[in-house]
Amino acid sequence: MNFKKLISTSILMVATICYIQAQTRVIAHRGFWKTEGSAQNSIAALQKADSIGCYGSEFDVWMTKDNQLVVNHDANFKSKSMEKSNGKELMELQLDNGEKLPSLKQYLKAGKKVNTRLILELKSLNSKQRETKAVEQVVAMIKKMKLEDRVEYIAFSLHATKEFIRLAPAGTPVFYLNGDLSPKELKEIGCAGADYHLGVFKKHPEWIEELHKLGMKVNVWTVNKAEDMQWLIDRKVDFITTNEPLVLQQLLK
Ligand code: MG
């Protein structure tokens, strides 16, 4: 290969890498659950999100009455309250695919065996004290299981968001979900970026560029329509969280 050719090939390679990095990435919302044998927040949904090559798989975490961490979306599931029931009784409940409701530990054990990033949402709990306790336990468990470089934290609670920033190792991505803070305010508290509802960015499309100028990332939930996905891809958001990862992957091809 002559020198000129080597230079042009190198430029092409760098451009390709930059393009790949700039491309919007896919996060499966509650895992990839709209497929056979899966269910929201099931271990199968995590494995299936990984098997189709999602950048990340999102899941929801509650702390039970006896301070156990479990994975589920709803505050009440099959008439049991997440915060008012003990872990043991919740983990006997069956998900739609026949799996038992997983503990966070069980879920992370499965997470160890896959490559997709673990997008861990802590649900808002009924006191700040409980949220601090839950964040402490989550961060300790992630450390013990050596998953620190695989996890990103998200929360609607500003208190929990700040606690993740305080307690997780420096550089761990923490995103705030509630949509009420400006890019500057997110930067001031130390967030990696905004993880906001599509409606927030429709109202404040300028926030996408503002976040990027501040060196922050943009994640958008829960985007299931192709036209909305395309609107966000055109604006170069970093991540789209979706119940339709295959539709998004097709658009990105
Ligand atoms: Mg969630």
Short mmCIF file of C-alpha atoms and ligand atoms in Angstrom, two decimals:
data_model
loop_
_atom_site.label_atom_id
_atom_site.label_comp_id
_atom_site.label_asym_id
_atom_site.label_seq_id
_atom_site.Cartn_x
_atom_site.Cartn_y
_atom_site.Cartn_z
CA MET A 1 0.00 0.00 0.00
CA ASN A 2 1.46 3.37 -0.96
CA PHE A 3 1.60 6.28 1.47
CA LYS A 4 -1.32 8.23 -0.08
CA LYS A 5 -3.55 5.19 0.01
CA LEU A 6 -2.59 4.51 3.63
CA ILE A 7 -3.53 8.08 4.61
CA SER A 8 -6.87 7.98 2.80
CA THR A 9 -7.70 4.58 4.31
CA SER A 10 -6.84 5.90 7.79
CA ILE A 11 -9.06 8.96 7.31
CA LEU A 12 -11.90 6.72 6.19
CA MET A 13 -11.46 4.50 9.25
CA VAL A 14 -11.47 7.47 11.66
CA ALA A 15 -14.54 8.91 9.92
CA THR A 16 -16.30 5.56 10.24
CA ILE A 17 -15.48 5.33 13.95
CA CYS A 18 -16.73 8.91 14.50
CA TYR A 19 -19.91 8.10 12.58
CA ILE A 20 -20.51 4.98 14.67
CA GLN A 21 -19.96 6.95 17.87
CA ALA A 22 -22.29 9.71 16.71
CA GLN A 23 -25.07 7.29 15.86
CA THR A 24 -28.09 7.01 18.11
CA ARG A 25 -28.06 3.89 20.25
CA VAL A 26 -30.89 1.59 21.21
CA ILE A 27 -32.02 0.95 24.78
CA ALA A 28 -34.72 -1.68 25.27
CA HIS A 29 -37.33 -0.32 27.70
CA ARG A 30 -37.93 -2.92 30.46
CA GLY A 31 -35.85 -5.24 28.27
CA PHE A 32 -36.95 -6.67 24.92
CA TRP A 33 -40.32 -7.94 26.05
CA LYS A 34 -42.57 -7.71 22.97
CA THR A 35 -41.43 -11.08 21.74
CA GLU A 36 -42.22 -14.70 22.43
CA GLY A 37 -41.20 -16.07 25.82
CA SER A 38 -40.50 -12.64 27.23
CA ALA A 39 -42.13 -10.31 29.75
CA GLN A 40 -41.43 -6.81 31.04
CA ASN A 41 -38.51 -6.70 33.46
CA SER A 42 -37.89 -10.43 33.15
CA ILE A 43 -34.46 -11.98 32.91
CA ALA A 44 -35.52 -13.31 29.49
CA ALA A 45 -36.17 -9.70 28.38
CA LEU A 46 -32.63 -8.75 29.38
CA GLN A 47 -31.17 -11.72 27.50
CA LYS A 48 -33.31 -11.01 24.44
CA ALA A 49 -32.26 -7.33 24.40
CA ASP A 50 -28.67 -8.56 24.41
CA SER A 51 -29.30 -11.17 21.71
CA ILE A 52 -30.55 -8.52 19.25
CA GLY A 53 -27.56 -6.30 20.03
CA CYS A 54 -29.14 -3.46 22.01
CA TYR A 55 -26.68 -0.98 23.50
CA GLY A 56 -28.56 -1.19 26.79
CA SER A 57 -31.46 -2.84 28.54
CA GLU A 58 -33.48 -0.79 31.01
CA PHE A 59 -35.11 -2.24 34.13
CA ASP A 60 -36.85 -1.00 37.27
CA VAL A 61 -35.84 -1.59 40.87
CA TRP A 62 -37.88 -1.34 44.07
CA MET A 63 -36.90 -1.78 47.70
CA THR A 64 -39.30 -4.00 49.61
CA LYS A 65 -40.59 -3.59 53.17
CA ASP A 66 -37.70 -5.73 54.45
CA ASN A 67 -35.15 -3.78 52.38
CA GLN A 68 -34.70 -6.35 49.61
CA LEU A 69 -34.07 -5.09 46.08
CA VAL A 70 -36.39 -6.52 43.44
CA VAL A 71 -36.94 -5.92 39.73
CA ASN A 72 -40.43 -4.85 38.63
CA HIS A 73 -42.10 -1.80 37.15
CA ASP A 74 -45.39 -1.41 38.96
CA ALA A 75 -45.76 -0.16 42.53
CA ASN A 76 -48.44 -2.83 42.90
CA PHE A 77 -48.12 -6.10 41.06
CA LYS A 78 -50.78 -8.81 41.33
CA SER A 79 -52.27 -6.96 44.35
CA LYS A 80 -48.95 -6.85 46.20
CA SER A 81 -47.34 -3.53 47.02
CA MET A 82 -43.61 -3.48 46.32
CA GLU A 83 -42.83 -1.28 49.31
CA LYS A 84 -45.31 -2.85 51.73
CA SER A 85 -44.51 -6.52 51.05
CA ASN A 86 -41.51 -8.60 52.00
CA GLY A 87 -39.08 -9.70 49.30
CA LYS A 88 -39.89 -13.38 49.75
CA GLU A 89 -43.60 -13.00 48.94
CA LEU A 90 -42.89 -10.77 45.93
CA MET A 91 -40.37 -13.19 44.48
CA GLU A 92 -43.04 -15.90 44.48
CA LEU A 93 -45.12 -13.90 41.99
CA GLN A 94 -45.11 -15.05 38.41
CA LEU A 95 -44.39 -12.79 35.45
CA ASP A 96 -46.31 -13.16 32.16
CA ASN A 97 -43.67 -15.50 30.71
CA GLY A 98 -43.77 -17.84 33.69
CA GLU A 99 -40.58 -16.53 35.32
CA LYS A 100 -40.66 -15.59 38.98
CA LEU A 101 -40.30 -11.90 39.78
CA PRO A 102 -36.51 -11.54 40.05
CA SER A 103 -34.45 -10.09 42.86
CA LEU A 104 -31.90 -7.53 41.73
CA LYS A 105 -29.17 -10.02 42.57
CA GLN A 106 -30.67 -12.70 40.31
CA TYR A 107 -31.11 -10.14 37.58
CA LEU A 108 -27.51 -8.92 37.80
CA LYS A 109 -26.20 -12.49 37.80
CA ALA A 110 -27.86 -12.88 34.39
CA GLY A 111 -26.46 -9.47 33.47
CA LYS A 112 -22.93 -10.74 34.10
CA LYS A 113 -23.37 -13.22 31.26
CA VAL A 114 -24.45 -10.72 28.60
CA ASN A 115 -22.85 -7.66 26.98
CA THR A 116 -25.71 -5.17 26.86
CA ARG A 117 -25.37 -2.27 29.30
CA LEU A 118 -27.48 -2.37 32.44
CA ILE A 119 -29.69 0.72 32.64
CA LEU A 120 -30.87 0.57 36.23
CA GLU A 121 -33.85 2.71 37.22
CA LEU A 122 -34.51 3.11 40.91
CA LYS A 123 -38.23 3.79 41.39
CA SER A 124 -39.22 6.66 43.67
CA LEU A 125 -39.62 5.30 47.19
CA ASN A 126 -41.80 6.59 50.00
CA SER A 127 -39.08 8.47 51.87
CA LYS A 128 -35.71 10.05 51.19
CA GLN A 129 -34.21 7.81 53.87
CA ARG A 130 -35.38 4.71 52.05
CA GLU A 131 -34.06 6.06 48.76
CA THR A 132 -30.63 6.67 50.29
CA LYS A 133 -30.64 3.17 51.75
CA ALA A 134 -31.64 1.67 48.38
CA VAL A 135 -28.94 3.61 46.52
CA GLU A 136 -26.32 2.48 49.06
CA GLN A 137 -27.37 -1.14 48.61
CA VAL A 138 -27.52 -0.94 44.80
CA VAL A 139 -24.09 0.66 44.53
CA ALA A 140 -22.58 -1.88 46.96
CA MET A 141 -24.11 -4.81 45.05
CA ILE A 142 -22.87 -3.51 41.69
CA LYS A 143 -19.39 -3.15 43.18
CA LYS A 144 -19.42 -6.61 44.73
CA MET A 145 -20.53 -8.16 41.45
CA LYS A 146 -17.88 -6.21 39.52
CA LEU A 147 -20.42 -4.59 37.22
CA GLU A 148 -19.34 -1.00 37.80
CA ASP A 149 -18.29 -0.42 34.19
CA ARG A 150 -21.51 -1.93 32.82
CA VAL A 151 -24.15 0.04 34.69
CA GLU A 152 -25.89 3.40 34.23
CA TYR A 153 -28.30 4.79 36.82
CA ILE A 154 -31.56 6.61 36.15
CA ALA A 155 -34.22 8.00 38.51
CA PHE A 156 -37.24 10.29 38.61
CA SER A 157 -36.44 11.28 42.19
CA LEU A 158 -34.00 14.17 42.33
CA HIS A 159 -32.86 12.96 45.75
CA ALA A 160 -32.06 9.47 44.43
CA THR A 161 -30.32 10.98 41.39
CA LYS A 162 -28.10 13.08 43.65
CA GLU A 163 -27.42 10.06 45.89
CA PHE A 164 -26.27 7.98 42.90
CA ILE A 165 -23.95 10.81 41.88
CA ARG A 166 -22.62 11.01 45.46
CA LEU A 167 -22.18 7.27 46.06
CA ALA A 168 -21.34 5.64 42.71
CA PRO A 169 -17.71 5.74 41.52
CA ALA A 170 -16.78 8.98 39.75
CA GLY A 171 -17.63 8.77 36.07
CA THR A 172 -20.58 6.41 36.47
CA PRO A 173 -23.31 7.76 34.17
CA VAL A 174 -26.31 9.03 36.15
CA PHE A 175 -29.33 10.44 34.33
CA TYR A 176 -32.36 12.27 35.69
CA LEU A 177 -35.76 11.33 34.26
CA ASN A 178 -38.25 13.89 35.49
CA GLY A 179 -37.87 16.47 32.72
CA ASP A 180 -38.04 19.58 34.91
CA LEU A 181 -34.36 20.60 35.04
CA SER A 182 -32.59 22.55 32.30
CA PRO A 183 -29.32 21.28 30.80
CA LYS A 184 -27.38 23.79 32.95
CA GLU A 185 -29.09 22.63 36.13
CA LEU A 186 -28.34 18.98 35.26
CA LYS A 187 -24.69 19.89 34.68
CA GLU A 188 -24.51 21.64 38.06
CA ILE A 189 -25.68 18.58 39.97
CA GLY A 190 -23.26 16.30 38.07
CA CYS A 191 -25.60 14.34 35.80
CA ALA A 192 -24.19 12.64 32.70
CA GLY A 193 -27.16 14.00 30.82
CA ALA A 194 -30.92 14.12 30.50
CA ASP A 195 -33.09 11.05 30.09
CA TYR A 196 -36.38 12.81 29.37
CA HIS A 197 -39.79 12.01 27.91
CA LEU A 198 -40.16 12.70 24.19
CA GLY A 199 -42.69 15.46 25.00
CA VAL A 200 -40.04 17.41 26.93
CA PHE A 201 -37.71 17.53 23.92
CA LYS A 202 -40.62 18.36 21.58
CA LYS A 203 -41.26 21.37 23.83
CA HIS A 204 -37.55 22.18 24.24
CA PRO A 205 -35.79 20.90 21.10
CA GLU A 206 -32.97 23.38 21.82
CA TRP A 207 -32.07 21.37 24.93
CA ILE A 208 -30.61 18.60 22.72
CA GLU A 209 -27.93 20.92 21.34
CA GLU A 210 -27.46 22.64 24.71
CA LEU A 211 -26.80 19.30 26.40
CA HIS A 212 -24.29 18.32 23.73
CA LYS A 213 -22.52 21.69 24.01
CA LEU A 214 -22.20 21.07 27.75
CA GLY A 215 -20.61 17.69 26.99
CA MET A 216 -23.66 15.77 28.17
CA LYS A 217 -25.69 12.93 26.68
CA VAL A 218 -29.31 12.84 25.56
CA ASN A 219 -31.56 9.86 26.15
CA VAL A 220 -35.27 9.95 25.26
CA TRP A 221 -38.14 7.73 26.45
CA THR A 222 -40.35 5.92 25.60
CA VAL A 223 -40.29 6.31 21.84
CA ASN A 224 -42.25 3.68 19.94
CA LYS A 225 -43.32 5.39 16.68
CA ALA A 226 -40.94 5.38 13.70
CA GLU A 227 -41.63 9.05 12.90
CA ASP A 228 -40.70 10.12 16.43
CA MET A 229 -37.57 7.95 16.31
CA GLN A 230 -36.56 9.59 13.02
CA TRP A 231 -37.15 13.09 14.47
CA LEU A 232 -34.70 12.23 17.27
CA ILE A 233 -32.18 10.46 15.02
CA ASP A 234 -32.10 13.58 12.80
CA ARG A 235 -31.29 15.63 15.92
CA LYS A 236 -28.51 13.19 16.82
CA VAL A 237 -29.70 12.18 20.27
CA ASP A 238 -27.37 9.67 21.88
CA PHE A 239 -29.93 7.10 23.04
CA ILE A 240 -33.54 6.23 22.41
CA THR A 241 -35.35 4.08 24.96
CA THR A 242 -38.07 2.06 23.24
CA ASN A 243 -40.50 -0.83 23.48
CA GLU A 244 -39.78 -1.42 19.77
CA PRO A 245 -36.01 -1.99 19.53
CA LEU A 246 -36.30 -3.84 16.20
CA VAL A 247 -38.13 -0.91 14.56
CA LEU A 248 -35.43 1.48 15.79
CA GLN A 249 -32.61 -0.80 14.67
CA GLN A 250 -34.18 -0.99 11.20
CA LEU A 251 -34.32 2.81 10.98
CA LEU A 252 -30.69 3.11 12.04
CA LYS A 253 -29.47 0.67 9.41
MG MG B 1 -38.26 2.35 33.92
#
